[in-house]
Amino acid sequence: MCGIVGYIGKEQAWPVIIKGLKRLEYRGYDSAGIALASSNGITAYKKAGKVSVLEEFANGEDQSGTVGIGHTRWATHGEPSDRNAHPHLSGNERLAIVHNGIIENYAIIKETLISNGHNFLSDTDTEVLVHLIEDIQQAEQCDLTEAVRLTLTQVVGAYAIVIIDKENPNQLVAARKGSPMVIGVGEDEYIIGSDASPIIEYTKNIIYLKDEEIATITPNSIEIRTIDNEIQTPFVHRLELKLEMLEKAGYDHFMLKEIYEQPRSIRDCLRGRISPDEGTVQLGGLKDYDDKLKQANRIIIIACGTSWHAGLVGEYLIENYARIPVEVEYASEFRYRNPVVSENDIVIAISQSGETADTMAALELAKSKGALILGICNVVGSSITRLTDGGAYTHAGPEIGVASTKAFTAQVTVISLMAFYMAQLRETTDRSSLKKLLKELDTMPSLVEKCLATEEATKYIAEEIKDAVSCLFLGRGTGFPVALEGALKLKEISYIHAEGYPAAEMKHGPIALIDNELPVVVVATKNSSYEKVLSNIQEVKARKGKVIAVITEGDEKIKEVADFVLEIPDAHESFLPLLATVPLQLLSYHVALLRGCNVDQPRNLAKSVTVE
C-alpha cells in the first residue's frame, strides 16, 4: 500500500523522486522520506506527514545526487512518526531501504539480530529487513545483490524493496514478491515505481518485475535474476497511459474529476464489445473459454470493498440472464474457511488495481483446485491480470482518489457485459431481449451524463445532513449494492458512520435507530420493487426519519413523501447501479467538503491494499 520511487541516471534524483512520491501519495500519506547515494555516502531525509511536509523539511538542505530512493507510507508496523518513516538505514549506515509490504517473520529475525548485537531505532519490520541484509552481507562477504537474494530466501511475507549501498553508490537493487513494482527504461536512466504514475513523464517503456525477481540496475544496464539465482530476460512493455490522466484538469479534487469522467469510462468499457443491433457481445478475453462458460456449474466472484459491491451486481445479472448460480465472496475471508471449489467452477476476481493482496491469495487457492480464473481489472500488466486465465479490462484510466468512483461503474459495466456474454453462449436469454438490453446499455454514458446534473441538489442536501452522526442506506434488488456502495462512500470520505441494508431488512433491527436525527437514503426508482420500497419509506416517515430518495425522473408519488429527492433518468433496473450510484457519490463528496475532510486522501486509507 505504500508508494515507492527510485531513480538512477544522469539527472538529479531529488526532483524526480519528490514528484513521483506526490503521484503515489494516494497509496499512503502517513510519512515520507528520501535517501540519496553519492560518493560522499548516503543522505536521508524523512518526516511524518505528507510529502509536502518532507519537501518543506528538506528545503535548503543538500539534495544533490543522481541515485536515490523515496517512500510514502501507509503504516502497518509502528505508528506514523519520524522514526518509523522510510527509508531505513542498516546498523552500519552503509545501506538504505524502502519497502512496501509486510515481513511476517520479522519478530523472530529481530530477536536473532539483537542477540548478534544489532540495535533498532524504529518499530518497523522494514528496519529488521535491512539489518538482516547487512548481517548477511558481512557474514558472506558478498555484493549487495547476493546479500539481498540470500536474505529473501529467509523472509516470509510480501515485499517490494529498493536498496542503495554507499560502497557502490551508482547502483540500485530492487526486488518484489506480492507487492507491485514497475521499472521505467529511459535513455541512460531507470525510474522505479509502485505503479507507472511516477514513470510516465519520463518514459513509456516499462518492465514489470515479477514475483521473486531481483533487479540490479545501473544508469545504463539492468540485470534481472530470480531468488534461485537464474538470469531472466526482461520484457519491455509500451505504456498507453497519458500524463494528463494523472492531473486534476481544473477540478478541485481527483474524486470529483473521476466522478465526472464516468460517461467516458463507461463508453470506453463498451467500445468494440457490443453490437446492439445484432444483440451480441464480444469479449476477446473470454472467447477461449466458451465451452467452460457454457458448462459451468457455479460462478464465484471474489473481491474486496467497492469491487465486492460490483460483484453483488454481477450476481443479480448473471443469475437472471445466464442462469448460473453465483456466490459473491469477500476475498479476505475466502481462503480461511476451506472453501469447496471444483474444476467445474469459474472464479471471477474484481480489482481496480490488480494488486489486492487478499484477492490474489484467494485466486491462488482457487487456481490450485483447478477452477477457471477470470479477472476484471483496470491496470494492464498488474499481478492479478498475470495470474488469471482470461478476463476483461475496465479501461477506466487511472483512479487517483482513494474512494473509488469510476472504477465501480466501470466494473459494473464489464460484469454486465460478462452476464450478457454468458447468456448469449448458453442461450438462456432470447436474442430480442438481448438486443433491447444492449441498446439500452449503449445509452448509459449519456444517461450517466444526466445524473451528473444532480450535483446542485446534492450540495443542498449535504448542508442538511453534514452534522449527522449516522446514516442508513436502503435498496432492493440491484438497488441494494447501490445502498452498500453509497454508505461506503459516505463513511470513507466524511467519517460519518453509515450502513447499507436491503430495504426489507430495516424491520429486522435497523428501524430501532430511526428518529428525526437519522438521515435515511433510499434507492427508490420505478422498478419491480417500487411499491415495496415506497412502503419502506412510509415506515421511516412514520417514525419521523429524514428521507433522501433517489427516484426516477418525474416520480411525483415519492416526491410527496420524501424530504429530499435526487432524480435520475428512467432505465431498466439491471442498469440502476450505473445511474443511482452517481448522485450518492456527489452527495458524499459535498458532505465531506462541508465537514472539512480530505476528499482524495481520507484518514487511515490507501488506494491499493497490497498487504493482508
Coordinates of C-alpha atoms in Angstrom, one line a residue:
M1 CA 0.0 0.0 0.0
C2 CA 3.0 2.3 0.4
G3 CA 4.4 4.1 -2.5
I4 CA 8.0 3.6 -3.7
V5 CA 10.1 5.6 -6.2
G6 CA 13.7 5.0 -7.2
Y7 CA 15.9 6.9 -9.7
I8 CA 19.3 6.2 -11.2
G9 CA 20.6 8.1 -14.2
K10 CA 22.1 11.4 -15.4
E11 CA 19.6 13.8 -13.8
Q12 CA 19.4 14.9 -10.2
A13 CA 17.3 12.3 -8.4
W14 CA 15.5 14.5 -5.8
P15 CA 13.1 16.3 -8.2
V16 CA 12.2 13.1 -9.9
I17 CA 11.6 11.3 -6.7
I18 CA 9.6 14.1 -4.9
K19 CA 7.3 14.4 -7.9
G20 CA 6.9 10.6 -8.1
L21 CA 6.0 10.5 -4.4
K22 CA 3.3 13.1 -4.9
R23 CA 1.8 11.0 -7.7
L24 CA 1.9 7.9 -5.5
E25 CA 0.6 9.7 -2.3
Y26 CA -2.8 8.0 -2.8
R27 CA -1.1 4.8 -1.7
G28 CA -0.2 6.2 1.7
Y29 CA 0.4 9.5 3.3
D30 CA 1.4 8.9 7.0
S31 CA 5.0 9.8 6.4
A32 CA 7.5 10.2 3.6
G33 CA 11.3 10.1 3.0
I34 CA 14.1 10.1 0.5
A35 CA 17.6 8.8 0.6
L36 CA 20.3 9.8 -1.9
A37 CA 23.5 8.0 -2.7
S38 CA 26.7 9.6 -3.8
S39 CA 30.5 9.3 -3.4
N40 CA 30.0 11.2 0.0
G41 CA 27.8 8.5 1.3
I42 CA 24.0 8.3 1.9
T43 CA 22.0 11.4 2.7
A44 CA 18.5 10.7 4.1
Y45 CA 15.5 12.9 5.0
K46 CA 12.2 11.6 6.4
K47 CA 9.3 13.1 8.2
A48 CA 5.9 12.2 9.5
G49 CA 3.1 13.6 7.4
K50 CA 2.5 14.1 3.7
V51 CA 5.1 14.6 1.0
S52 CA 4.7 18.3 1.2
V53 CA 5.9 18.2 4.9
L54 CA 9.1 16.3 3.8
E55 CA 9.6 18.8 1.0
E56 CA 9.4 21.7 3.4
F57 CA 11.6 19.9 6.0
A58 CA 14.4 19.3 3.4
N59 CA 14.2 22.8 1.9
G60 CA 17.7 24.3 1.7
E61 CA 19.4 21.0 2.6
D62 CA 21.8 19.1 0.4
Q63 CA 19.6 17.4 -2.2
S64 CA 22.4 16.5 -4.7
G65 CA 22.8 13.1 -6.2
T66 CA 21.8 11.2 -9.3
V67 CA 20.8 8.0 -7.4
G68 CA 18.1 7.9 -4.8
I69 CA 15.0 6.1 -3.3
G70 CA 11.8 7.5 -1.9
H71 CA 8.8 6.3 0.0
T72 CA 5.4 7.5 1.1
R73 CA 4.0 5.3 3.9
W74 CA 0.8 3.7 4.9
A75 CA 1.6 2.5 8.4
T76 CA 1.5 -1.2 9.3
H77 CA 4.2 -1.9 11.8
G78 CA 4.7 1.1 14.0
E79 CA 2.7 4.3 14.3
P80 CA 3.2 7.2 11.9
S81 CA 6.3 9.1 13.1
D82 CA 9.7 10.4 12.0
R83 CA 11.5 7.3 13.3
N84 CA 9.2 4.9 11.6
A85 CA 9.3 6.7 8.3
H86 CA 11.2 5.1 5.4
P87 CA 14.0 4.9 4.2
H88 CA 15.6 2.9 7.0
L89 CA 19.3 2.5 7.3
S90 CA 21.3 -0.6 8.3
G91 CA 23.2 -0.6 11.6
N92 CA 26.5 0.3 9.9
E93 CA 24.7 3.0 7.9
R94 CA 26.0 1.5 4.7
L95 CA 22.6 0.6 3.3
A96 CA 19.3 2.3 2.9
I97 CA 16.0 0.6 2.0
V98 CA 12.4 1.5 1.2
H99 CA 9.7 -1.3 1.5
N100 CA 6.1 -1.9 0.6
G101 CA 4.6 -5.0 2.2
I102 CA 4.8 -7.0 5.4
I103 CA 7.6 -9.3 6.6
E104 CA 5.6 -11.8 8.6
N105 CA 8.5 -13.4 10.4
Y106 CA 10.3 -10.2 11.3
A107 CA 9.9 -10.7 15.1
I108 CA 11.9 -14.0 15.1
I109 CA 14.5 -12.4 12.8
K110 CA 14.7 -9.4 15.1
E111 CA 15.4 -11.5 18.2
T112 CA 18.3 -13.2 16.4
L113 CA 19.7 -10.0 15.1
I114 CA 19.5 -8.4 18.6
S115 CA 21.4 -11.3 20.0
N116 CA 24.1 -10.7 17.3
G117 CA 24.5 -7.1 18.5
H118 CA 22.1 -5.2 16.3
N119 CA 20.2 -2.1 17.7
F120 CA 17.0 -0.9 16.2
L121 CA 15.7 2.7 16.1
S122 CA 12.1 2.0 14.8
D123 CA 9.2 -0.3 15.3
T124 CA 9.1 -1.4 11.7
D125 CA 9.6 -4.8 10.1
T126 CA 11.4 -2.9 7.3
E127 CA 14.3 -1.9 9.6
V128 CA 14.7 -5.6 10.5
L129 CA 14.9 -6.5 6.8
V130 CA 17.8 -4.0 6.1
H131 CA 19.7 -5.2 9.2
L132 CA 19.3 -8.8 8.0
I133 CA 20.7 -7.8 4.6
E134 CA 23.6 -6.1 6.4
D135 CA 24.2 -9.1 8.6
I136 CA 24.3 -11.5 5.6
Q137 CA 26.5 -9.1 3.5
Q138 CA 29.1 -9.0 6.3
A139 CA 28.9 -12.8 7.0
E140 CA 29.2 -13.9 3.4
Q141 CA 31.4 -11.0 2.2
C142 CA 29.2 -10.7 -0.9
D143 CA 27.9 -7.9 -3.0
L144 CA 24.5 -6.3 -2.4
T145 CA 22.6 -8.3 -5.0
E146 CA 23.7 -11.6 -3.5
A147 CA 23.1 -10.3 0.0
V148 CA 19.5 -9.4 -1.0
R149 CA 19.0 -12.7 -2.7
L150 CA 20.1 -14.7 0.3
T151 CA 18.1 -12.6 2.7
L152 CA 14.9 -13.0 0.7
T153 CA 15.2 -16.8 1.0
Q154 CA 14.8 -16.4 4.7
V155 CA 11.8 -14.0 4.9
V156 CA 8.1 -14.8 4.9
G157 CA 5.6 -12.3 3.6
A158 CA 5.2 -9.7 0.9
Y159 CA 7.7 -7.1 -0.3
A160 CA 8.7 -4.6 -2.9
I161 CA 12.0 -3.2 -1.9
V162 CA 14.7 -0.9 -3.4
I163 CA 18.1 -0.6 -1.7
I164 CA 21.1 1.6 -2.1
D165 CA 24.7 0.9 -0.9
K166 CA 27.1 3.7 -0.1
E167 CA 30.0 1.4 -1.1
N168 CA 28.5 1.1 -4.6
P169 CA 26.6 4.4 -5.0
N170 CA 26.0 4.0 -8.7
Q171 CA 23.6 1.1 -8.3
L172 CA 20.1 0.2 -7.2
V173 CA 18.9 -3.2 -6.2
A174 CA 15.1 -3.9 -6.4
A175 CA 13.0 -7.0 -5.6
R176 CA 9.4 -7.9 -5.3
K177 CA 7.0 -10.6 -4.1
G178 CA 3.3 -10.0 -3.7
S179 CA 3.7 -6.2 -3.9
P180 CA 3.9 -4.3 -7.2
M181 CA 7.0 -2.8 -8.8
V182 CA 7.4 -1.3 -12.2
I183 CA 10.8 -0.2 -13.8
G184 CA 10.8 2.6 -16.4
V185 CA 13.5 2.2 -19.0
G186 CA 14.9 5.6 -20.2
E187 CA 18.0 6.8 -22.0
D188 CA 20.8 6.0 -19.6
E189 CA 18.4 6.2 -16.7
Y190 CA 15.8 4.0 -14.9
I191 CA 12.9 5.1 -12.8
I192 CA 11.3 2.6 -10.3
G193 CA 7.7 3.0 -9.1
S194 CA 5.0 1.1 -7.3
D195 CA 3.0 1.8 -10.4
A196 CA 3.5 3.6 -13.6
S197 CA 2.4 7.1 -12.5
P198 CA 5.9 8.3 -11.4
I199 CA 7.4 7.0 -14.6
I200 CA 5.1 8.1 -17.5
E201 CA 6.5 11.7 -17.5
Y202 CA 10.0 10.3 -18.4
T203 CA 9.4 7.2 -20.5
K204 CA 6.7 4.9 -21.8
N205 CA 9.0 1.8 -21.8
I206 CA 8.5 -0.3 -18.7
I207 CA 9.4 -3.6 -17.2
Y208 CA 7.0 -5.3 -14.8
L209 CA 9.2 -7.0 -12.2
K210 CA 7.7 -10.5 -11.4
D211 CA 7.4 -12.2 -8.1
E212 CA 10.7 -13.3 -6.6
E213 CA 12.7 -11.4 -9.1
I214 CA 15.7 -9.2 -8.2
A215 CA 16.8 -6.4 -10.4
T216 CA 20.4 -4.9 -10.3
I217 CA 20.3 -1.5 -12.0
T218 CA 23.0 0.9 -13.1
P219 CA 22.4 4.0 -15.2
N220 CA 22.9 2.1 -18.4
S221 CA 22.2 -1.6 -17.5
I222 CA 19.7 -3.8 -15.8
E223 CA 20.1 -7.4 -14.8
I224 CA 17.2 -9.5 -13.5
R225 CA 17.6 -12.8 -11.8
T226 CA 15.3 -15.0 -9.7
I227 CA 15.6 -15.7 -6.0
D228 CA 17.0 -19.0 -7.2
N229 CA 19.8 -17.1 -9.0
E230 CA 18.5 -17.8 -12.5
I231 CA 19.1 -15.0 -15.0
Q232 CA 15.9 -13.7 -16.6
T233 CA 15.4 -11.8 -19.9
P234 CA 13.3 -8.7 -19.2
F235 CA 10.4 -7.9 -21.5
V236 CA 9.8 -4.2 -22.1
H237 CA 6.2 -3.1 -22.4
R238 CA 4.9 0.0 -24.0
L239 CA 2.7 2.2 -21.8
E240 CA -0.6 3.5 -23.2
L241 CA -1.1 5.8 -20.2
K242 CA -1.2 9.6 -20.8
L243 CA 0.3 12.1 -18.4
E244 CA -2.8 14.3 -18.5
M245 CA -4.8 11.4 -17.0
L246 CA -2.8 11.9 -13.8
E247 CA -3.7 15.6 -13.4
K248 CA -6.8 17.2 -11.9
A249 CA -7.7 19.0 -15.2
G250 CA -9.2 22.0 -13.4
Y251 CA -11.2 20.1 -10.8
D252 CA -10.7 20.8 -7.1
H253 CA -10.2 17.1 -6.3
F254 CA -9.4 13.9 -8.2
M255 CA -12.5 12.4 -6.8
L256 CA -14.8 15.0 -8.4
K257 CA -12.8 14.7 -11.7
E258 CA -13.3 10.9 -11.6
I259 CA -17.0 11.2 -10.9
Y260 CA -17.3 13.4 -14.0
E261 CA -15.2 11.0 -16.1
Q262 CA -17.8 8.2 -15.7
P263 CA -19.6 8.8 -19.0
R264 CA -16.3 8.5 -20.8
S265 CA -15.0 5.5 -18.8
I266 CA -18.3 3.6 -19.3
R267 CA -18.2 4.4 -23.0
D268 CA -14.6 3.0 -23.2
C269 CA -15.7 -0.2 -21.4
L270 CA -18.4 -0.7 -24.1
R271 CA -16.4 0.3 -27.1
G272 CA -15.9 -2.6 -29.6
R273 CA -17.6 -5.0 -27.2
I274 CA -21.3 -4.8 -28.1
S275 CA -23.3 -4.9 -31.3
P276 CA -26.7 -3.6 -30.1
D277 CA -28.5 -4.1 -33.5
E278 CA -27.4 -7.7 -33.6
G279 CA -27.9 -8.3 -29.9
T280 CA -24.4 -9.7 -29.4
V281 CA -21.4 -9.2 -27.1
Q282 CA -17.8 -9.8 -28.0
L283 CA -15.3 -10.3 -25.2
G284 CA -11.9 -11.4 -26.5
G285 CA -10.5 -12.2 -23.1
L286 CA -13.3 -14.9 -22.6
K287 CA -13.7 -16.5 -26.1
D288 CA -11.0 -19.2 -25.5
Y289 CA -13.2 -20.4 -22.6
D290 CA -16.6 -20.5 -24.2
D291 CA -17.0 -24.3 -23.6
K292 CA -16.3 -23.9 -19.9
L293 CA -18.6 -21.0 -19.6
K294 CA -21.4 -23.0 -21.3
Q295 CA -20.9 -25.9 -18.9
A296 CA -20.1 -24.0 -15.7
N297 CA -21.9 -25.3 -12.6
R298 CA -21.2 -22.2 -10.5
I299 CA -19.5 -18.9 -10.6
I300 CA -17.7 -17.5 -7.6
I301 CA -17.0 -13.8 -7.6
I302 CA -14.1 -12.7 -5.3
A303 CA -13.4 -9.1 -4.4
C304 CA -13.0 -6.5 -1.6
G305 CA -14.7 -3.2 -0.8
T306 CA -16.2 -1.4 -3.7
S307 CA -15.3 -4.2 -6.0
W308 CA -17.3 -6.6 -3.8
H309 CA -20.3 -4.3 -4.3
A310 CA -19.8 -4.6 -8.1
G311 CA -19.7 -8.3 -7.7
L312 CA -23.1 -8.3 -6.0
V313 CA -24.5 -6.5 -9.1
G314 CA -22.9 -9.3 -11.1
E315 CA -24.7 -11.9 -9.0
Y316 CA -28.1 -10.4 -9.9
L317 CA -27.3 -10.1 -13.6
I318 CA -25.5 -13.5 -14.2
E319 CA -28.2 -15.4 -12.4
N320 CA -31.0 -13.6 -14.1
Y321 CA -29.7 -13.7 -17.6
A322 CA -27.2 -16.6 -17.8
R323 CA -29.0 -18.8 -15.2
I324 CA -25.8 -19.8 -13.5
P325 CA -25.6 -19.9 -9.6
V326 CA -23.4 -17.2 -8.3
E327 CA -21.7 -16.7 -4.9
V328 CA -20.0 -13.4 -4.1
E329 CA -17.2 -13.8 -1.6
Y330 CA -15.0 -11.4 0.4
A331 CA -11.5 -12.3 -0.8
S332 CA -10.2 -11.7 2.8
E333 CA -12.4 -14.5 4.1
F334 CA -12.5 -16.9 1.2
R335 CA -9.3 -18.8 1.8
Y336 CA -9.6 -19.1 5.5
R337 CA -12.7 -21.2 5.6
N338 CA -11.6 -24.2 3.4
P339 CA -14.0 -23.3 0.5
V340 CA -15.4 -26.0 -1.8
V341 CA -14.1 -25.3 -5.2
S342 CA -14.1 -27.7 -8.2
E343 CA -12.8 -27.8 -11.8
N344 CA -16.3 -27.0 -13.0
D345 CA -16.4 -23.7 -11.1
I346 CA -15.5 -20.4 -12.6
V347 CA -13.9 -17.8 -10.3
I348 CA -14.1 -14.1 -11.3
A349 CA -11.8 -11.7 -9.4
I350 CA -12.7 -8.0 -9.4
S351 CA -9.9 -5.5 -8.5
Q352 CA -9.3 -1.9 -9.6
S353 CA -5.5 -2.1 -9.0
G354 CA -5.0 -5.7 -9.8
E355 CA -2.7 -5.9 -6.8
T356 CA -5.1 -6.5 -3.9
A357 CA -3.3 -9.0 -1.7
D358 CA -6.4 -10.8 -0.3
T359 CA -7.8 -11.2 -3.8
M360 CA -4.5 -12.6 -5.1
A361 CA -4.3 -15.1 -2.3
A362 CA -7.9 -16.2 -2.9
L363 CA -7.2 -16.6 -6.6
E364 CA -4.1 -18.7 -6.0
L365 CA -6.2 -21.1 -3.8
A366 CA -8.9 -21.4 -6.4
K367 CA -6.4 -22.0 -9.1
S368 CA -4.8 -24.8 -7.1
K369 CA -8.1 -26.5 -7.1
G370 CA -8.4 -26.4 -10.9
A371 CA -11.1 -23.7 -11.3
L372 CA -11.0 -21.4 -14.3
I373 CA -9.8 -18.0 -13.1
L374 CA -11.1 -14.8 -14.8
G375 CA -10.3 -11.2 -13.9
I376 CA -12.0 -7.8 -14.1
C377 CA -9.2 -5.3 -13.7
N378 CA -8.3 -1.7 -14.5
V379 CA -4.5 -1.9 -14.6
V380 CA -2.7 -3.5 -17.6
G381 CA 0.1 -5.8 -16.5
S382 CA -0.9 -6.0 -12.9
S383 CA -0.4 -9.1 -10.8
I384 CA -4.0 -10.3 -11.0
T385 CA -4.0 -10.0 -14.7
R386 CA -0.9 -12.1 -15.0
L387 CA -2.4 -14.7 -12.6
T388 CA -5.8 -15.2 -14.3
D389 CA -6.5 -17.3 -17.3
G390 CA -8.6 -14.6 -19.0
G391 CA -10.9 -11.7 -18.4
A392 CA -11.6 -8.1 -19.3
Y393 CA -10.0 -4.8 -18.6
T394 CA -12.3 -1.9 -17.5
H395 CA -10.4 0.8 -19.4
A396 CA -11.4 3.4 -16.7
G397 CA -8.0 5.0 -16.7
P398 CA -6.0 5.9 -13.6
E399 CA -8.1 6.5 -10.5
I400 CA -6.2 8.7 -8.0
G401 CA -8.9 9.4 -5.5
V402 CA -8.7 6.9 -2.7
A403 CA -12.5 6.4 -2.7
S404 CA -13.4 4.5 -5.9
T405 CA -16.0 6.1 -8.2
K406 CA -15.4 5.5 -11.9
A407 CA -13.8 2.1 -11.0
F408 CA -17.1 0.9 -9.6
T409 CA -19.3 1.9 -12.6
A410 CA -16.6 0.5 -15.0
Q411 CA -16.6 -2.8 -13.1
V412 CA -20.4 -2.9 -13.1
T413 CA -20.3 -2.3 -16.9
V414 CA -17.9 -5.1 -17.5
I415 CA -19.7 -7.6 -15.2
S416 CA -22.9 -6.7 -17.1
L417 CA -21.1 -7.5 -20.4
M418 CA -20.0 -10.8 -19.0
A419 CA -23.5 -11.6 -17.9
F420 CA -24.9 -10.9 -21.3
Y421 CA -22.0 -12.8 -23.0
M422 CA -22.7 -15.9 -20.9
A423 CA -26.4 -15.6 -21.6
Q424 CA -25.6 -15.4 -25.3
L425 CA -23.4 -18.5 -25.1
R426 CA -25.9 -20.5 -23.0
E427 CA -28.9 -19.3 -25.0
T428 CA -30.7 -18.6 -21.7
T429 CA -31.9 -15.1 -22.8
D430 CA -33.6 -14.7 -26.2
R431 CA -31.9 -12.6 -28.9
S432 CA -34.7 -10.0 -29.0
S433 CA -34.3 -9.4 -25.2
L434 CA -30.5 -9.1 -25.6
K435 CA -31.0 -6.6 -28.3
K436 CA -33.2 -4.4 -26.1
L437 CA -30.8 -4.7 -23.2
L438 CA -27.7 -3.9 -25.3
K439 CA -29.4 -1.0 -26.9
E440 CA -30.2 0.5 -23.5
L441 CA -26.7 -0.3 -22.2
D442 CA -25.3 1.6 -25.1
T443 CA -27.2 4.7 -23.9
M444 CA -25.7 4.5 -20.4
P445 CA -22.9 7.1 -21.0
S446 CA -25.4 9.7 -22.0
L447 CA -27.8 8.8 -19.1
V448 CA -24.9 9.0 -16.6
E449 CA -24.1 12.4 -18.0
K450 CA -27.7 13.4 -17.0
C451 CA -27.1 12.0 -13.5
L452 CA -24.3 14.4 -13.0
A453 CA -26.8 17.2 -13.2
T454 CA -27.9 16.2 -9.7
E455 CA -24.8 17.9 -8.2
E456 CA -26.6 21.2 -7.3
A457 CA -29.3 19.2 -5.4
T458 CA -26.6 17.1 -3.6
K459 CA -25.0 20.4 -2.4
Y460 CA -28.2 21.5 -0.8
I461 CA -28.9 18.1 0.8
A462 CA -25.3 17.9 2.0
E463 CA -25.9 21.1 4.0
E464 CA -28.9 19.4 5.7
I465 CA -27.1 16.2 6.7
K466 CA -23.5 17.2 7.2
D467 CA -23.8 17.1 11.0
A468 CA -25.4 13.7 11.2
V469 CA -23.8 11.1 13.4
S470 CA -25.0 8.1 11.4
C471 CA -26.8 7.4 8.2
L472 CA -28.8 4.5 6.8
F473 CA -28.9 3.5 3.1
L474 CA -31.7 1.2 1.8
G475 CA -32.3 -0.5 -1.5
R476 CA -33.9 -3.6 -3.0
G477 CA -32.7 -5.8 -5.9
T478 CA -29.9 -4.1 -7.8
G479 CA -30.5 -1.1 -5.6
F480 CA -29.1 -3.0 -2.6
P481 CA -25.5 -2.9 -3.8
V482 CA -26.1 0.7 -4.6
A483 CA -27.1 1.3 -1.0
L484 CA -23.9 -0.5 0.2
E485 CA -21.7 1.5 -2.1
G486 CA -23.4 4.8 -1.1
A487 CA -22.9 4.0 2.6
L488 CA -19.2 3.1 2.0
K489 CA -18.5 6.3 0.1
L490 CA -20.1 8.4 2.9
K491 CA -18.1 6.7 5.7
E492 CA -14.9 6.7 3.7
I493 CA -14.6 10.4 3.0
S494 CA -16.8 12.2 5.5
Y495 CA -16.2 9.9 8.5
I496 CA -20.0 9.7 9.2
H497 CA -21.0 6.2 10.3
A498 CA -23.2 4.7 7.5
E499 CA -24.7 1.3 6.9
G500 CA -26.3 -0.2 3.8
Y501 CA -29.2 -2.6 4.1
P502 CA -31.7 -4.4 2.0
A503 CA -34.8 -2.3 2.5
A504 CA -36.9 -5.1 3.7
E505 CA -34.3 -5.9 6.4
M506 CA -34.9 -2.5 8.0
K507 CA -37.7 -4.0 10.1
H508 CA -35.3 -6.7 11.4
G509 CA -33.3 -4.3 13.6
P510 CA -32.2 -1.0 12.0
I511 CA -35.7 0.5 12.3
A512 CA -34.8 0.9 16.0
L513 CA -32.3 3.6 15.1
I514 CA -34.8 5.8 13.2
D515 CA -35.6 9.2 14.7
N516 CA -35.7 12.7 13.4
E517 CA -31.9 13.0 13.5
L518 CA -31.2 10.0 11.3
P519 CA -30.9 10.6 7.5
V520 CA -32.2 7.6 5.6
V521 CA -31.1 7.4 1.9
V522 CA -33.4 5.1 -0.1
V523 CA -32.9 3.9 -3.7
A524 CA -36.5 4.2 -4.8
T525 CA -36.6 4.1 -8.6
K526 CA -39.5 2.7 -10.6
N527 CA -38.8 -1.0 -10.9
S528 CA -40.2 -4.3 -9.8
S529 CA -39.8 -3.4 -6.1
Y530 CA -41.2 0.1 -6.4
E531 CA -44.3 -0.3 -4.3
K532 CA -42.4 -2.2 -1.6
V533 CA -39.8 0.5 -1.3
L534 CA -42.5 3.1 -1.1
S535 CA -43.9 1.2 1.9
N536 CA -40.4 1.2 3.5
I537 CA -40.2 5.0 3.0
Q538 CA -43.6 5.4 4.7
E539 CA -42.4 3.3 7.6
V540 CA -39.4 5.6 8.0
K541 CA -41.6 8.7 7.8
A542 CA -44.0 7.3 10.4
R543 CA -41.0 7.3 12.8
K544 CA -40.0 10.9 11.9
G545 CA -37.0 9.7 9.9
K546 CA -35.4 12.1 7.4
V547 CA -35.7 10.5 3.9
I548 CA -33.5 11.3 0.9
A549 CA -34.8 9.3 -2.0
V550 CA -33.1 8.5 -5.4
I551 CA -36.1 8.4 -7.7
T552 CA -37.0 8.1 -11.3
E553 CA -37.3 11.4 -13.1
G554 CA -40.9 12.7 -12.8
D555 CA -42.0 10.5 -10.0
E556 CA -44.4 12.6 -8.0
K557 CA -45.6 10.0 -5.6
I558 CA -42.3 9.6 -3.7
K559 CA -41.6 13.3 -4.1
E560 CA -44.6 14.0 -1.9
V561 CA -43.4 11.6 0.9
A562 CA -39.6 12.1 0.9
D563 CA -37.9 15.1 2.5
F564 CA -35.4 15.4 -0.4
V565 CA -35.2 13.7 -3.8
L566 CA -32.4 13.1 -6.4
E567 CA -33.9 12.4 -9.8
I568 CA -32.2 10.1 -12.3
P569 CA -33.3 9.1 -15.8
D570 CA -35.6 6.1 -16.2
A571 CA -33.9 2.9 -17.2
H572 CA -34.1 -0.9 -16.9
E573 CA -33.5 -2.0 -13.3
S574 CA -30.5 -4.0 -14.5
F575 CA -28.7 -0.8 -15.1
L576 CA -29.8 1.0 -12.0
P577 CA -26.3 0.7 -10.3
L578 CA -24.8 2.7 -13.2
L579 CA -27.1 5.6 -12.6
A580 CA -28.2 5.7 -9.0
T581 CA -24.7 5.5 -7.7
V582 CA -23.7 8.8 -9.3
P583 CA -25.8 11.2 -7.1
L584 CA -24.7 9.3 -4.0
Q585 CA -21.1 9.8 -4.9
L586 CA -21.7 13.5 -5.3
L587 CA -23.6 13.6 -2.1
S588 CA -20.7 12.0 -0.2
Y589 CA -18.3 14.4 -1.8
H590 CA -20.1 17.5 -0.8
V591 CA -20.8 16.3 2.8
A592 CA -17.1 15.6 3.1
L593 CA -16.2 19.1 1.8
L594 CA -18.6 20.7 4.3
R595 CA -17.0 18.7 7.1
G596 CA -13.5 19.8 6.1
C597 CA -12.3 16.3 5.2
N598 CA -9.5 15.5 2.8
V599 CA -11.6 14.1 0.0
D600 CA -8.8 12.5 -2.0
Q601 CA -6.8 11.2 0.9
P602 CA -9.2 10.1 3.7
R603 CA -7.6 9.2 7.0
N604 CA -6.3 5.7 7.6
L605 CA -7.0 4.6 4.0
A606 CA -4.9 3.9 1.0
K607 CA -5.9 3.2 -2.6
S608 CA -4.4 -0.2 -3.1
V609 CA -4.4 -2.8 -0.3
T610 CA -1.3 -4.8 -1.1
V611 CA -0.9 -6.3 2.4
E612 CA -3.2 -8.7 4.2

